[in-house]
Amino acid sequence: MGYEKALDILSKAGMKAGEEFCRNMLDTSLEMNDFIEHLKDVLIELKMGVLRVKKMDMDSLKMVFTM
């Protein structure tokens, strides 16, 4: 397995982890600004790290965050 394949696997794993975290830990019914604030509060409560917005598409409501 090369570097590119490992990077792909880790990226897909992170995407799946984020989807499950959102589905199980967050209130997705909130408006965007309230959702981001709620996400920040949950991450602080769980001591998970610093949240950075990498990409955000307001039309599709798809977001990519890094920690």
PDB file of C-alpha atoms in Angstrom:
ATOM      1  CA  MET A   1       0.000   0.000   0.000  1.00  0.00           C
ATOM      2  CA  GLY A   2       1.431   3.346  -1.007  1.00  0.00           C
ATOM      3  CA  TYR A   3       1.133   6.798   0.449  1.00  0.00           C
ATOM      4  CA  GLU A   4      -1.770   7.840  -1.822  1.00  0.00           C
ATOM      5  CA  LYS A   5      -3.798   4.735  -0.948  1.00  0.00           C
ATOM      6  CA  ALA A   6      -3.200   5.249   2.778  1.00  0.00           C
ATOM      7  CA  LEU A   7      -4.261   8.891   2.462  1.00  0.00           C
ATOM      8  CA  ASP A   8      -7.429   7.824   0.627  1.00  0.00           C
ATOM      9  CA  ILE A   9      -8.291   5.255   3.312  1.00  0.00           C
ATOM     10  CA  LEU A  10      -7.759   7.758   6.132  1.00  0.00           C
ATOM     11  CA  SER A  11      -9.804  10.404   4.327  1.00  0.00           C
ATOM     12  CA  LYS A  12     -12.729   8.013   3.816  1.00  0.00           C
ATOM     13  CA  ALA A  13     -12.523   6.847   7.436  1.00  0.00           C
ATOM     14  CA  GLY A  14     -12.600  10.444   8.655  1.00  0.00           C
ATOM     15  CA  MET A  15     -15.603  11.203   6.453  1.00  0.00           C
ATOM     16  CA  LYS A  16     -17.486   8.180   7.812  1.00  0.00           C
ATOM     17  CA  ALA A  17     -16.560   9.053  11.408  1.00  0.00           C
ATOM     18  CA  GLY A  18     -17.788  12.611  10.892  1.00  0.00           C
ATOM     19  CA  GLU A  19     -21.074  11.453   9.393  1.00  0.00           C
ATOM     20  CA  GLU A  20     -21.700   9.100  12.309  1.00  0.00           C
ATOM     21  CA  PHE A  21     -20.697  11.761  14.852  1.00  0.00           C
ATOM     22  CA  CYS A  22     -23.129  14.204  13.257  1.00  0.00           C
ATOM     23  CA  ARG A  23     -25.927  11.648  13.055  1.00  0.00           C
ATOM     24  CA  ASN A  24     -25.544  10.505  16.670  1.00  0.00           C
ATOM     25  CA  MET A  25     -24.244  13.509  18.603  1.00  0.00           C
ATOM     26  CA  LEU A  26     -25.588  16.670  16.959  1.00  0.00           C
ATOM     27  CA  ASP A  27     -28.929  18.394  16.471  1.00  0.00           C
ATOM     28  CA  THR A  28     -29.179  18.620  12.689  1.00  0.00           C
ATOM     29  CA  SER A  29     -32.503  20.466  12.850  1.00  0.00           C
ATOM     30  CA  LEU A  30     -30.786  23.719  13.871  1.00  0.00           C
ATOM     31  CA  GLU A  31     -30.221  26.650  11.507  1.00  0.00           C
ATOM     32  CA  MET A  32     -26.660  26.821  10.156  1.00  0.00           C
ATOM     33  CA  ASN A  33     -25.218  29.362  12.623  1.00  0.00           C
ATOM     34  CA  ASP A  34     -26.844  27.620  15.583  1.00  0.00           C
ATOM     35  CA  PHE A  35     -25.643  24.234  14.283  1.00  0.00           C
ATOM     36  CA  ILE A  36     -22.033  25.455  14.082  1.00  0.00           C
ATOM     37  CA  GLU A  37     -22.281  26.880  17.614  1.00  0.00           C
ATOM     38  CA  HIS A  38     -23.782  23.591  18.865  1.00  0.00           C
ATOM     39  CA  LEU A  39     -21.005  21.630  17.136  1.00  0.00           C
ATOM     40  CA  LYS A  40     -18.375  23.816  18.776  1.00  0.00           C
ATOM     41  CA  ASP A  41     -19.973  23.336  22.201  1.00  0.00           C
ATOM     42  CA  VAL A  42     -20.153  19.539  21.802  1.00  0.00           C
ATOM     43  CA  LEU A  43     -16.511  19.357  20.696  1.00  0.00           C
ATOM     44  CA  ILE A  44     -15.442  21.451  23.689  1.00  0.00           C
ATOM     45  CA  GLU A  45     -17.518  19.294  26.047  1.00  0.00           C
ATOM     46  CA  LEU A  46     -15.929  16.127  24.641  1.00  0.00           C
ATOM     47  CA  LYS A  47     -12.462  17.725  24.624  1.00  0.00           C
ATOM     48  CA  MET A  48     -12.000  16.670  20.998  1.00  0.00           C
ATOM     49  CA  GLY A  49      -9.862  19.506  19.686  1.00  0.00           C
ATOM     50  CA  VAL A  50      -9.888  22.662  17.598  1.00  0.00           C
ATOM     51  CA  LEU A  51     -12.458  22.860  14.812  1.00  0.00           C
ATOM     52  CA  ARG A  52     -11.540  24.401  11.476  1.00  0.00           C
ATOM     53  CA  VAL A  53     -13.921  24.815   8.550  1.00  0.00           C
ATOM     54  CA  LYS A  54     -12.169  23.504   5.440  1.00  0.00           C
ATOM     55  CA  LYS A  55     -15.075  23.754   2.961  1.00  0.00           C
ATOM     56  CA  MET A  56     -18.691  24.822   3.179  1.00  0.00           C
ATOM     57  CA  ASP A  57     -21.379  24.715   0.509  1.00  0.00           C
ATOM     58  CA  MET A  58     -24.404  26.604   1.781  1.00  0.00           C
ATOM     59  CA  ASP A  59     -26.620  25.425  -1.096  1.00  0.00           C
ATOM     60  CA  SER A  60     -26.189  21.718  -0.384  1.00  0.00           C
ATOM     61  CA  LEU A  61     -25.350  22.197   3.327  1.00  0.00           C
ATOM     62  CA  LYS A  62     -22.244  20.043   2.884  1.00  0.00           C
ATOM     63  CA  MET A  63     -19.329  20.933   5.109  1.00  0.00           C
ATOM     64  CA  VAL A  64     -15.814  19.641   5.595  1.00  0.00           C
ATOM     65  CA  PHE A  65     -14.115  20.258   8.915  1.00  0.00           C
ATOM     66  CA  THR A  66     -10.663  19.421  10.189  1.00  0.00           C
ATOM     67  CA  MET A  67      -9.552  18.997  13.771  1.00  0.00           C
TER      68      MET A  67
END
